Coordinates of C-alpha atoms in Angstrom, one line a residue:
X1 CA -0.1 0.1 0.1
X2 CA 2.8 2.2 0.7
X3 CA 5.9 3.1 -1.1
X4 CA 8.0 6.1 -0.2
X5 CA 11.1 5.5 -2.5
X6 CA 9.1 4.1 -5.3
X7 CA 5.3 5.2 -5.4
X8 CA 3.3 3.5 -8.1
X9 CA 0.0 2.1 -7.8
X10 CA 0.2 0.4 -4.4
X11 CA -2.4 -2.1 -3.3
X12 CA -3.5 -3.9 -0.2
X13 CA -3.4 -6.8 1.9
X14 CA 0.2 -7.3 1.4
X15 CA 1.9 -4.1 3.1
X16 CA 5.2 -4.9 4.7
X17 CA 6.2 -2.1 6.9
X18 CA 8.2 -3.1 9.6
X19 CA 8.6 0.2 11.0
X20 CA 8.6 1.5 7.5
X21 CA 8.5 5.0 8.4
X22 CA 12.1 4.4 7.6
X23 CA 11.4 4.0 3.8
X24 CA 8.2 6.3 3.8
X25 CA 9.5 9.3 5.3
X26 CA 8.2 12.5 3.9
X27 CA 7.3 15.7 5.5
X28 CA 5.8 19.2 6.3
X29 CA 6.0 22.7 7.9
X30 CA 6.4 22.6 11.8
X31 CA 10.0 22.7 12.8
X32 CA 10.6 19.9 15.2
X33 CA 13.6 21.6 16.9
X34 CA 11.2 24.0 18.1
X35 CA 8.9 21.3 19.9
X36 CA 12.3 20.2 21.8
X37 CA 12.6 23.5 23.4
X38 CA 9.2 23.4 24.5
X39 CA 9.5 20.3 27.1
X40 CA 12.0 19.0 29.4
X41 CA 14.9 17.6 27.7
X42 CA 14.5 13.8 27.6
X43 CA 16.0 11.1 25.3
X44 CA 13.8 11.1 22.3
X45 CA 13.8 10.5 18.4
X46 CA 12.1 12.7 16.1
X47 CA 11.4 11.1 12.7
X48 CA 8.6 12.2 9.9
X49 CA 5.6 10.7 8.3
X50 CA 3.7 11.8 5.4
X51 CA 0.2 11.4 6.6
X52 CA -2.0 11.5 9.7
X53 CA -2.9 8.4 11.4
X54 CA -6.6 7.0 10.0
X55 CA -7.4 5.2 13.4
X56 CA -5.8 4.2 16.7
X57 CA -7.6 1.0 16.7
X58 CA -5.3 -2.0 15.6
X59 CA -8.0 -4.0 14.1
X60 CA -9.0 -1.4 11.7
X61 CA -5.7 -0.4 10.4
X62 CA -5.5 -0.1 6.6
X63 CA -2.4 2.3 6.5
X64 CA 1.4 2.1 6.7
X65 CA 3.4 3.5 8.1
X66 CA 1.2 3.1 11.2
X67 CA 1.4 3.6 14.8
X68 CA 1.0 -0.2 15.7
X69 CA 4.3 -1.5 15.6
X70 CA 5.0 0.9 18.5
X71 CA 2.0 0.3 20.6
X72 CA 0.8 -3.4 20.1
X73 CA 2.5 -6.6 20.1
X74 CA 1.8 -10.1 19.4
X75 CA 2.5 -13.6 21.0
X76 CA 5.8 -13.7 19.3
X77 CA 8.0 -11.1 17.3
X78 CA 10.5 -11.2 14.5
X79 CA 14.2 -10.2 14.3
X80 CA 14.6 -7.5 11.7
X81 CA 18.2 -8.8 10.5
X82 CA 17.6 -12.6 10.7
X83 CA 13.9 -12.8 10.0
X84 CA 13.8 -15.6 12.8
X85 CA 10.5 -15.6 15.0
X86 CA 11.3 -14.8 18.6
X87 CA 9.5 -14.7 21.9
X88 CA 7.2 -11.5 22.8
X89 CA 4.3 -11.7 25.0
X90 CA 4.6 -15.3 25.0
X91 CA 7.9 -16.5 26.6
X92 CA 7.8 -20.0 24.9
X93 CA 5.3 -22.2 22.7
X94 CA 5.1 -26.0 21.8
X95 CA 3.8 -27.5 18.4
X96 CA 2.5 -31.2 18.7
X97 CA 4.0 -33.8 16.7
X98 CA 1.0 -33.7 14.4
X99 CA 1.2 -30.2 13.9
X100 CA -2.4 -29.6 14.7
X101 CA -1.7 -27.9 18.4
X102 CA 0.3 -24.9 19.4
X103 CA 0.3 -24.1 23.0
X104 CA 1.6 -20.7 24.0
X105 CA 3.0 -19.8 27.6
X106 CA 2.8 -16.1 28.4
X107 CA 5.1 -14.3 30.6
X108 CA 4.5 -13.8 34.2
X109 CA 3.3 -10.6 35.1
X110 CA 2.4 -9.0 31.8
X111 CA 0.2 -5.7 32.0
X112 CA -1.3 -3.4 29.7
X113 CA -0.5 0.1 29.7
X114 CA -3.1 1.3 32.4
X115 CA -1.8 -1.4 34.7
X116 CA -4.4 -4.1 34.0
X117 CA -3.1 -7.6 34.0
X118 CA -2.6 -9.2 30.3
X119 CA -3.7 -12.9 30.7
X120 CA -4.8 -15.8 28.3
X121 CA -8.3 -14.1 28.6
X122 CA -7.1 -11.1 26.3
X123 CA -5.5 -13.8 23.7
X124 CA -8.9 -15.8 23.4
X125 CA -10.9 -12.5 23.4
X126 CA -8.7 -10.9 20.4
X127 CA -9.2 -14.1 18.3
X128 CA -12.5 -15.1 18.9
X129 CA -14.3 -12.0 19.3
X130 CA -12.3 -9.7 17.0
X131 CA -10.1 -12.0 14.4
X132 CA -12.8 -15.0 13.7
X133 CA -16.0 -12.4 14.1
X134 CA -17.8 -12.6 10.7
X135 CA -19.6 -9.6 12.0
X136 CA -16.5 -7.6 12.4
X137 CA -14.8 -7.5 8.7
X138 CA -11.4 -6.7 9.2
X139 CA -8.5 -8.2 7.6
X140 CA -6.9 -9.7 10.4
X141 CA -9.2 -13.1 9.9
X142 CA -7.5 -13.3 6.3
X143 CA -4.3 -14.1 8.1
X144 CA -5.3 -17.3 9.6
X145 CA -8.0 -18.9 7.1
X146 CA -6.7 -22.5 6.7
X147 CA -6.7 -24.5 3.7
X148 CA -9.3 -24.6 0.9
X149 CA -12.1 -24.3 3.1
X150 CA -10.9 -21.2 4.7
X151 CA -11.4 -22.6 8.4
X152 CA -10.3 -20.8 11.5
X153 CA -8.5 -22.5 14.4
X154 CA -10.0 -23.1 17.7
X155 CA -8.5 -21.2 20.7
X156 CA -8.8 -22.3 24.2
X157 CA -7.6 -20.9 27.5
X158 CA -5.8 -23.6 29.6
X159 CA -5.0 -21.0 32.7
X160 CA -4.2 -17.3 32.8
X161 CA -0.7 -18.1 31.2
X162 CA -1.3 -20.7 28.8
X163 CA -3.6 -20.7 25.7
X164 CA -3.5 -23.3 22.8
X165 CA -4.7 -23.4 19.3
X166 CA -6.2 -26.2 17.6
X167 CA -5.7 -26.5 13.7
X168 CA -8.3 -28.2 11.3
X169 CA -5.5 -29.1 9.2
X170 CA -1.3 -28.3 9.4
X171 CA -0.8 -24.9 8.6
X172 CA 2.9 -23.9 8.7
X173 CA 2.3 -20.1 8.3
X174 CA 0.6 -19.8 11.7
X175 CA 3.6 -19.1 14.0
X176 CA 4.2 -16.0 11.7
X177 CA 0.7 -14.8 11.8
X178 CA 1.1 -14.2 15.8
X179 CA 4.3 -11.7 15.4
X180 CA 2.1 -8.7 14.7
X181 CA 4.8 -7.3 12.4
X182 CA 5.8 -6.0 10.1
X183 CA 2.2 -6.8 9.0
X184 CA 0.1 -9.7 8.0
X185 CA -0.1 -10.7 11.6
X186 CA -2.1 -10.3 14.8
X187 CA -1.6 -8.2 17.8
X188 CA -3.2 -9.0 21.3
X189 CA -5.8 -6.6 22.1
X190 CA -7.3 -5.7 25.6
X191 CA -10.4 -7.3 26.5
X192 CA -11.3 -5.1 29.3
X193 CA -11.2 -2.0 27.2
X194 CA -12.8 -3.1 23.8
X195 CA -15.2 -6.1 24.8
X196 CA -18.1 -3.7 25.5
X197 CA -17.6 -1.9 22.2
X198 CA -17.9 -5.0 20.3
X199 CA -21.2 -6.1 21.9
X200 CA -22.9 -2.7 21.8
X201 CA -24.5 -1.4 18.6
X202 CA -25.2 2.0 17.1
X203 CA -28.4 3.5 15.6
X204 CA -27.8 1.5 12.5
X205 CA -27.3 -1.9 14.4
X206 CA -23.4 -1.9 13.6
X207 CA -21.1 -2.7 16.2
X208 CA -19.7 0.4 18.1
X209 CA -16.3 -1.2 17.8
X210 CA -15.9 0.4 14.1
X211 CA -16.0 3.8 15.8
X212 CA -13.9 3.0 18.8
X213 CA -10.5 4.4 19.2
X214 CA -10.7 6.8 16.2
X215 CA -8.1 9.4 16.2
X216 CA -10.2 11.8 18.1
X217 CA -10.1 9.7 21.0
X218 CA -8.2 10.9 24.1
X219 CA -4.9 9.3 24.0
X220 CA -4.9 8.3 27.6
X221 CA -7.9 6.0 26.8
X222 CA -5.8 3.9 24.4
X223 CA -4.9 0.8 26.2
X224 CA -1.5 -0.6 24.6
X225 CA 1.0 -3.5 25.2
X226 CA 3.8 -2.2 23.2
X227 CA 6.8 -0.3 24.0
X228 CA 5.2 2.9 23.4
X229 CA 1.8 4.7 24.4
X230 CA 0.2 7.6 22.6
X231 CA 0.9 10.7 24.7
X232 CA -0.8 13.5 22.5
X233 CA -1.7 13.8 18.9
X234 CA -2.0 17.3 16.9
X235 CA -3.7 16.5 13.4
X236 CA -1.3 17.7 10.4
X237 CA 1.4 18.6 13.1
X238 CA 2.7 15.8 15.3
X239 CA 2.1 12.4 17.1
X240 CA 4.0 12.0 20.4
X241 CA 4.6 8.8 21.9
X242 CA 5.7 8.3 25.5
X243 CA 7.6 4.9 26.8
X244 CA 5.0 2.5 28.3
X245 CA 6.1 1.7 31.9
X246 CA 4.5 -1.7 32.0
X247 CA 6.0 -3.0 28.8
X248 CA 7.8 -6.5 29.6
X249 CA 11.2 -5.9 28.3
X250 CA 14.3 -5.5 30.6
X251 CA 18.0 -5.6 29.8
X252 CA 20.4 -8.2 31.1
X253 CA 21.0 -5.7 34.2
X254 CA 17.4 -5.5 34.8
X255 CA 16.9 -1.8 33.5
X256 CA 13.4 -1.3 32.1
X257 CA 13.3 -0.9 28.2
X258 CA 13.0 1.1 25.7
X259 CA 15.6 3.5 27.0
X260 CA 14.3 6.3 24.6
X261 CA 11.7 8.1 26.6
X262 CA 9.9 9.9 23.9
X263 CA 9.4 9.4 20.1
X264 CA 8.0 12.0 17.8
X265 CA 6.4 11.7 14.3
X266 CA 6.6 14.9 12.8
X267 CA 3.8 14.9 10.2
X268 CA 4.9 16.8 6.9
X269 CA 3.7 17.0 3.3
X270 CA 7.0 16.9 1.2
X271 CA 9.9 14.9 1.0
X272 CA 11.9 18.4 0.2
X273 CA 10.8 19.6 3.6
X274 CA 12.1 16.4 5.2
X275 CA 15.4 16.7 3.9
X276 CA 15.7 20.2 4.7
X277 CA 14.6 19.5 8.4
X278 CA 16.9 16.5 8.6
X279 CA 20.1 18.6 7.3
X280 CA 19.2 21.4 9.7
X281 CA 19.3 18.8 12.6
X282 CA 15.5 18.8 13.3
X283 CA 15.1 14.9 12.1
X284 CA 16.9 12.0 13.3
X285 CA 16.2 9.9 10.1
X286 CA 15.4 10.5 6.5
X287 CA 15.2 8.3 3.6
X288 CA 17.8 8.0 1.2
X289 CA 17.0 7.6 -2.4
X290 CA 17.9 8.5 -5.9
X291 CA 16.9 12.2 -5.5
X292 CA 18.7 12.9 -2.3
X293 CA 21.7 10.2 -2.1
X294 CA 24.5 12.5 -3.6
X295 CA 23.7 15.2 -1.5
X296 CA 23.4 13.0 1.8
X297 CA 26.5 11.2 0.7
X298 CA 28.6 14.3 0.6
X299 CA 27.5 15.6 4.0
X300 CA 27.5 12.2 5.8
X301 CA 30.6 13.0 7.9
X302 CA 30.3 16.5 8.6
X303 CA 26.5 16.0 9.3
X304 CA 27.2 13.3 11.8
X305 CA 24.8 10.7 10.1
X306 CA 25.6 7.4 8.7
X307 CA 23.6 6.2 5.4
X308 CA 22.4 2.6 5.8
X309 CA 22.0 0.4 2.9
X310 CA 20.0 -2.4 3.4
X311 CA 20.0 -3.8 0.1
X312 CA 17.0 -4.5 -2.3
X313 CA 13.9 -3.4 -0.7
X314 CA 11.1 -5.6 0.0
X315 CA 8.0 -5.4 -2.4
X316 CA 7.0 -5.9 -5.9
X317 CA 7.0 -3.4 -9.0
X318 CA 5.5 -4.7 -12.1
X319 CA 2.8 -4.2 -15.2
X320 CA 0.0 -6.5 -15.7
X321 CA -2.6 -7.2 -18.1
X322 CA -6.5 -7.9 -17.5
X323 CA -6.6 -11.6 -18.3
X324 CA -10.2 -11.5 -17.5
X325 CA -12.2 -13.2 -20.4
X326 CA -15.5 -12.8 -18.4
X327 CA -18.7 -10.4 -19.1
X328 CA -20.9 -8.5 -17.0
X329 CA -24.5 -8.1 -18.0
X330 CA -23.4 -9.3 -21.3
X331 CA -20.6 -6.9 -21.8
X332 CA -17.0 -8.2 -21.9
X333 CA -14.8 -6.7 -19.1
X334 CA -12.0 -6.3 -21.9
X335 CA -12.3 -5.7 -25.5
X336 CA -12.3 -9.2 -27.1
X337 CA -9.8 -8.3 -29.6
X338 CA -7.3 -6.8 -26.8
X339 CA -8.3 -9.7 -24.7
X340 CA -6.7 -12.3 -27.4
X341 CA -3.4 -10.3 -27.3
X342 CA -3.2 -10.0 -23.5
X343 CA -3.9 -13.7 -23.2
X344 CA -1.4 -14.8 -25.7
X345 CA 1.7 -15.9 -23.6
X346 CA 4.3 -14.7 -26.2
X347 CA 2.7 -11.3 -26.2
X348 CA 3.5 -10.8 -22.5
X349 CA 7.0 -12.5 -23.0
X350 CA 7.7 -10.2 -25.9
X351 CA 6.7 -7.2 -23.6
X352 CA 8.8 -8.4 -20.8
X353 CA 11.8 -8.7 -23.4
X354 CA 11.2 -5.2 -24.6
X355 CA 11.4 -3.4 -21.1
X356 CA 15.0 -2.1 -20.7
X357 CA 15.2 -2.5 -16.8
X358 CA 18.8 -1.4 -16.6
X359 CA 18.1 1.7 -18.3
X360 CA 15.6 2.4 -15.8
X361 CA 17.8 1.7 -13.0
X362 CA 20.3 4.0 -14.4
X363 CA 18.0 6.8 -15.4
X364 CA 15.2 6.7 -12.6
X365 CA 17.0 5.3 -9.7
X366 CA 20.5 6.7 -10.6
X367 CA 22.0 3.2 -10.3
X368 CA 20.6 2.7 -6.9
X369 CA 18.4 -0.5 -7.8
X370 CA 18.6 -3.9 -9.2
X371 CA 16.4 -5.7 -11.8
X372 CA 13.3 -7.8 -10.4
X373 CA 12.2 -11.0 -11.8
X374 CA 9.9 -12.5 -9.0
X375 CA 7.0 -12.0 -7.0
X376 CA 9.2 -13.3 -3.9
X377 CA 11.7 -10.6 -2.8
X378 CA 15.1 -10.8 -3.7
X379 CA 16.5 -11.1 -0.2
X380 CA 13.7 -13.6 0.9
X381 CA 14.9 -16.9 1.8
X382 CA 12.2 -18.4 -0.4
X383 CA 13.4 -16.4 -3.4
X384 CA 14.4 -18.4 -6.5
X385 CA 17.5 -16.8 -8.1
X386 CA 18.2 -16.9 -11.8
X387 CA 21.4 -18.8 -11.1
X388 CA 18.9 -21.8 -9.6
X389 CA 16.7 -21.5 -12.5
X390 CA 14.4 -18.7 -12.5
X391 CA 13.5 -17.7 -15.9
X392 CA 14.4 -13.9 -16.6
X393 CA 13.8 -11.5 -19.5
X394 CA 16.8 -9.6 -20.5
X395 CA 16.2 -6.4 -22.6
X396 CA 16.3 -7.9 -26.1
X397 CA 14.0 -6.0 -28.6
X398 CA 14.8 -8.4 -31.4
X399 CA 13.9 -11.3 -29.3
X400 CA 10.6 -9.6 -28.6
X401 CA 9.8 -9.1 -32.1
X402 CA 10.6 -12.8 -33.0
X403 CA 8.1 -13.8 -30.4
X404 CA 5.3 -11.8 -31.7
X405 CA 5.8 -12.8 -35.3
X406 CA 6.0 -16.5 -33.9
X407 CA 2.6 -15.9 -32.4
X408 CA 0.7 -14.6 -35.7
X409 CA 1.4 -10.8 -35.4
X410 CA 2.8 -8.9 -38.1
X411 CA 4.3 -5.4 -39.1
X412 CA 3.2 -3.0 -41.5
X413 CA 5.4 -0.7 -43.6
X414 CA 5.4 1.8 -40.8
X415 CA 6.8 -0.7 -38.4
X416 CA 3.4 -0.9 -36.3
X417 CA 2.4 -4.1 -34.9
X418 CA -0.7 -5.6 -36.0
X419 CA -2.8 -8.8 -35.1
X420 CA -3.7 -11.4 -37.4
X421 CA -6.8 -9.6 -38.3
X422 CA -4.7 -6.4 -39.3
X423 CA -5.7 -4.6 -35.8
X424 CA -3.3 -2.2 -34.6
X425 CA -1.8 -3.4 -31.3
X426 CA -2.5 -0.4 -29.0
X427 CA -3.6 -0.4 -25.3
X428 CA -4.1 2.0 -22.4
X429 CA -1.7 1.8 -19.1
X430 CA -3.1 3.1 -16.0
X431 CA -1.1 4.3 -13.1
X432 CA -1.5 6.5 -10.0
X433 CA -1.5 10.1 -10.5
X434 CA 0.7 12.4 -8.8
X435 CA 3.8 10.5 -8.9
X436 CA 7.0 11.8 -10.4
X437 CA 8.4 8.0 -10.7
X438 CA 5.3 6.5 -11.8
X439 CA 5.2 9.2 -14.7
X440 CA 8.8 8.5 -15.7
X441 CA 8.5 4.9 -15.5
X442 CA 5.4 4.7 -17.7
X443 CA 7.1 7.0 -20.2
X444 CA 10.0 4.7 -20.1
X445 CA 7.9 1.7 -20.8
X446 CA 6.1 3.5 -23.3
X447 CA 9.1 4.2 -25.3
X448 CA 10.5 0.7 -25.2
X449 CA 7.6 -0.9 -26.4
X450 CA 7.2 1.7 -29.5
X451 CA 10.5 0.1 -30.3
X452 CA 8.5 -3.3 -31.1
X453 CA 5.7 -1.4 -32.8
X454 CA 3.1 -1.2 -29.9
X455 CA 1.5 2.0 -29.2
X456 CA 1.0 2.4 -25.4
X457 CA -1.4 5.3 -24.3
X458 CA -0.7 6.5 -20.9
X459 CA -3.6 7.4 -18.3
X460 CA -2.6 8.3 -14.9
X461 CA -5.6 8.4 -12.5
X462 CA -6.4 9.1 -8.9
X463 CA -5.4 6.0 -6.8
X464 CA -9.1 5.7 -5.6
X465 CA -10.1 5.7 -9.0
X466 CA -7.7 3.0 -9.8
X467 CA -8.6 0.8 -7.0
X468 CA -12.3 1.1 -8.3
X469 CA -11.5 -0.1 -11.7
X470 CA -9.2 -3.0 -10.5
X471 CA -11.4 -4.2 -7.9
X472 CA -15.1 -3.1 -8.9
X473 CA -15.4 -2.2 -12.5
X474 CA -12.8 -4.3 -13.9
X475 CA -12.7 -2.3 -17.1
X476 CA -9.1 -1.8 -17.5
X477 CA -6.4 -3.1 -19.8
X478 CA -2.9 -2.8 -18.4
X479 CA -1.5 -0.9 -15.4
X480 CA 1.4 -0.3 -13.5
X481 CA 1.3 -1.3 -9.9
X482 CA 3.3 -2.4 -7.0
X483 CA 2.7 -4.7 -3.7
X484 CA 4.5 -3.5 -1.0
X485 CA 4.7 -5.8 2.1
X486 CA 4.5 -9.4 3.1
X487 CA 7.8 -10.0 4.6
X488 CA 9.4 -13.4 4.9
X489 CA 6.3 -15.8 4.7
X490 CA 5.2 -16.3 1.4
X491 CA 1.8 -17.2 2.2
X492 CA 1.2 -13.5 3.2
X493 CA 0.8 -13.4 -0.8
X494 CA -1.9 -15.9 -0.8
X495 CA -4.6 -13.5 -1.6
X496 CA -2.8 -12.3 -4.7
X497 CA -2.7 -15.9 -6.1
X498 CA -5.9 -17.5 -4.6
X499 CA -8.4 -17.5 -7.5
X500 CA -10.8 -15.8 -5.3
X501 CA -8.3 -13.3 -3.7
X502 CA -9.0 -9.8 -3.2
X503 CA -5.6 -9.1 -5.1
X504 CA -6.0 -11.6 -8.0
X505 CA -6.3 -8.6 -10.0
X506 CA -4.9 -10.2 -13.4
X507 CA -8.2 -12.2 -13.5
X508 CA -10.5 -10.8 -10.5
X509 CA -13.0 -12.7 -9.2
X510 CA -16.3 -10.4 -8.3
X511 CA -16.1 -9.5 -4.5
X512 CA -19.1 -10.2 -2.1
X513 CA -21.9 -7.9 -2.9
X514 CA -20.7 -7.3 -6.8
X515 CA -22.4 -8.4 -10.0
X516 CA -21.7 -11.7 -11.2
X517 CA -18.9 -12.5 -13.7
X518 CA -20.2 -14.9 -16.6
X519 CA -17.4 -16.8 -18.7
X520 CA -14.5 -16.2 -16.4
X521 CA -11.9 -18.8 -17.4
X522 CA -9.0 -20.1 -15.2
X523 CA -5.8 -21.2 -17.1
X524 CA -4.2 -24.3 -16.0
X525 CA -1.1 -22.7 -14.8
X526 CA -3.2 -20.1 -12.5
X527 CA -4.8 -23.2 -10.8
X528 CA -1.8 -24.7 -10.3
X529 CA -0.1 -21.8 -8.5
X530 CA -3.1 -21.4 -6.5
X531 CA -2.9 -25.0 -5.4
X532 CA 0.8 -24.7 -4.9
X533 CA 0.2 -21.9 -2.3
X534 CA -2.2 -24.5 -0.2
X535 CA 0.3 -26.9 -0.4
X536 CA 3.0 -24.5 0.8
X537 CA 1.0 -23.7 3.8
X538 CA 0.4 -27.3 4.8
X539 CA 4.1 -28.1 4.4
X540 CA 6.5 -27.7 7.5
X541 CA 9.8 -29.0 6.1
X542 CA 11.8 -26.0 5.0
X543 CA 13.4 -27.6 2.0
X544 CA 10.3 -28.9 0.7
X545 CA 8.3 -25.6 1.1
X546 CA 11.3 -23.8 -0.7
X547 CA 10.6 -26.2 -3.4
X548 CA 6.9 -25.5 -3.4
X549 CA 7.5 -21.7 -3.6
X550 CA 10.2 -22.3 -6.2
X551 CA 7.6 -23.7 -8.6
X552 CA 5.4 -21.0 -8.3
X553 CA 8.2 -18.7 -9.5
X554 CA 9.0 -20.8 -12.2
X555 CA 5.3 -20.8 -13.5
X556 CA 5.0 -17.2 -12.7
X557 CA 7.8 -16.2 -14.9
X558 CA 6.9 -18.6 -17.9
X559 CA 3.4 -17.3 -17.9
X560 CA 3.8 -13.6 -16.6
X561 CA 0.5 -12.4 -15.1
X562 CA 3.0 -10.0 -13.4
X563 CA 5.8 -8.6 -15.6
X564 CA 8.4 -7.4 -12.9
X565 CA 10.5 -4.5 -13.0
X566 CA 12.9 -3.1 -10.8
X567 CA 13.5 -3.1 -7.0
X568 CA 15.2 0.1 -5.3
X569 CA 17.7 -0.1 -2.6
X570 CA 16.4 0.3 0.9
X571 CA 18.5 3.2 2.4
X572 CA 18.2 5.6 5.1
X573 CA 20.4 8.3 6.8
X574 CA 20.3 8.1 10.4
X575 CA 21.8 10.3 12.9
X576 CA 25.3 9.0 14.8
X577 CA 23.7 9.6 18.1
X578 CA 21.3 6.9 17.7
X579 CA 22.9 3.8 19.0
X580 CA 22.2 0.1 18.6
X581 CA 20.4 0.6 14.9
X582 CA 20.4 -2.7 13.2
X583 CA 18.8 -1.5 9.7
X584 CA 17.6 -4.1 7.4
X585 CA 15.4 -3.7 4.2
X586 CA 13.0 -6.2 5.7
X587 CA 12.5 -4.2 8.9
X588 CA 13.9 -0.7 8.6
X589 CA 15.9 0.9 11.6
X590 CA 13.3 0.9 14.3
X591 CA 12.2 -2.9 14.7
X592 CA 14.6 -3.1 18.0
X593 CA 13.3 0.3 19.1
X594 CA 13.6 -1.3 22.7
X595 CA 17.5 -1.2 22.4
X596 CA 18.1 2.2 20.9
X597 CA 19.8 4.8 22.8
X598 CA 20.4 8.5 22.4
X599 CA 23.7 9.9 23.1
X600 CA 24.0 13.5 24.6
X601 CA 24.9 15.9 22.0

């Protein structure tokens, strides 16, 4: 959903953001340095975000970056460097030999930020009354729908510190769904603070939970279990977090963590302002991108900051064609002539060969990126590399033309591509309006495809309109998009590949409440990938799991429902006074916020 260094048409469900304010930094008008002088000097970190929070209710979040990696934790957590699952609210867990039972042991003495005990009752409440509640259609339930039937596990309290989950079938991604971060996982919520809102109804008969903990709520009433609680919020200005005195972590000497007393989100509206504030000392971190890297690198030493390079960023960037052959009310979703082009595999492969990814990296990212060839991130252990057999499409316009001619296309005297019936090959590419990067990227693709005789008409539109076309009306031909997030677990992308998934946009099924689609066809390779995702979620042997997801990548690269483009490097400039930073592309700079220390200036 969010991409700071590479904004394109970015969609939901996958939105990685392990403290992605590192990558999504953009900013506004108020000078944060002025805020420092208005309060007692305590250890604090000042960062910037582009938008106000939409909600303080974890279960209703549809935004990234969000406050929730600071305020709410799950039973487990993820190490931002190794990607390994580590204890959080649960100090340990056991999985039965048949993989159908997982028992969690909570830490002794856990408390919410208001001092109320955190027990197994809160865990059962979170899952039974929120995650599994069909009257509360949040995204959380999607993470624990198991198998082809989409069944939920059962959850049972053993005693105040023990809770067990019973699976309808083996489900290997389950443990990662308990991490609450970076996303696609479930945090534990307070029963004593939220249960009444779920049971209460408004005048329309809807649960009051949907209006609970909006951003107009007194921050003192927001009960959390993470390292920070909300202290104050001024819309369009700043959000201030204060250390949660009841957070469970302590260092080896017994000192409470986190060490940093206050964290300030400065809400700004432009990356230029953010950069100015960072250079003047008002911010402690700023995203390093193609636009500002050279400037930041020159100032790195005298500015007392370090540029961290986490390698290729997590997230996928692509173009895709509408392969849906269906009709609504007797009207084809896609012009049948163009649908025949799009559903020709050689046509999609030719387009992939015609795109000069290295030129895009050089011109758009100034060399600070790498080509992308898979729906699984390059740094993900499940990634299948070209050396391991992943098919790639290097820039080769002549090869593209050979593929097209072999598929029955032809050229006229002007070098324009025609189909077998003499129709000029021309289509419209949608993108999200207002992004300089998107505009430059679509222009580059348009120029590349013109070299093989294809006319591309560019149409930037508002993101809300783009979303409506992709998920409701389905009347589109091609679009530039990105899916940001998903982390290590490949099953996080299941709703991209499930045949009825909400992000199966290249051949979208109607969503609940929408008009039926007649004549929608499922390709054999499409069915196979969907089946493999179910198999991957049932397999616990990591070698076998990787082999399953390797096959999904081979199929996806052969049949190209998504034509992948490039991946920028994940980089950030961070003040040297922040000690303990362990920056990674996967988790950003603040995944270990509890360990960070601020040195005196």
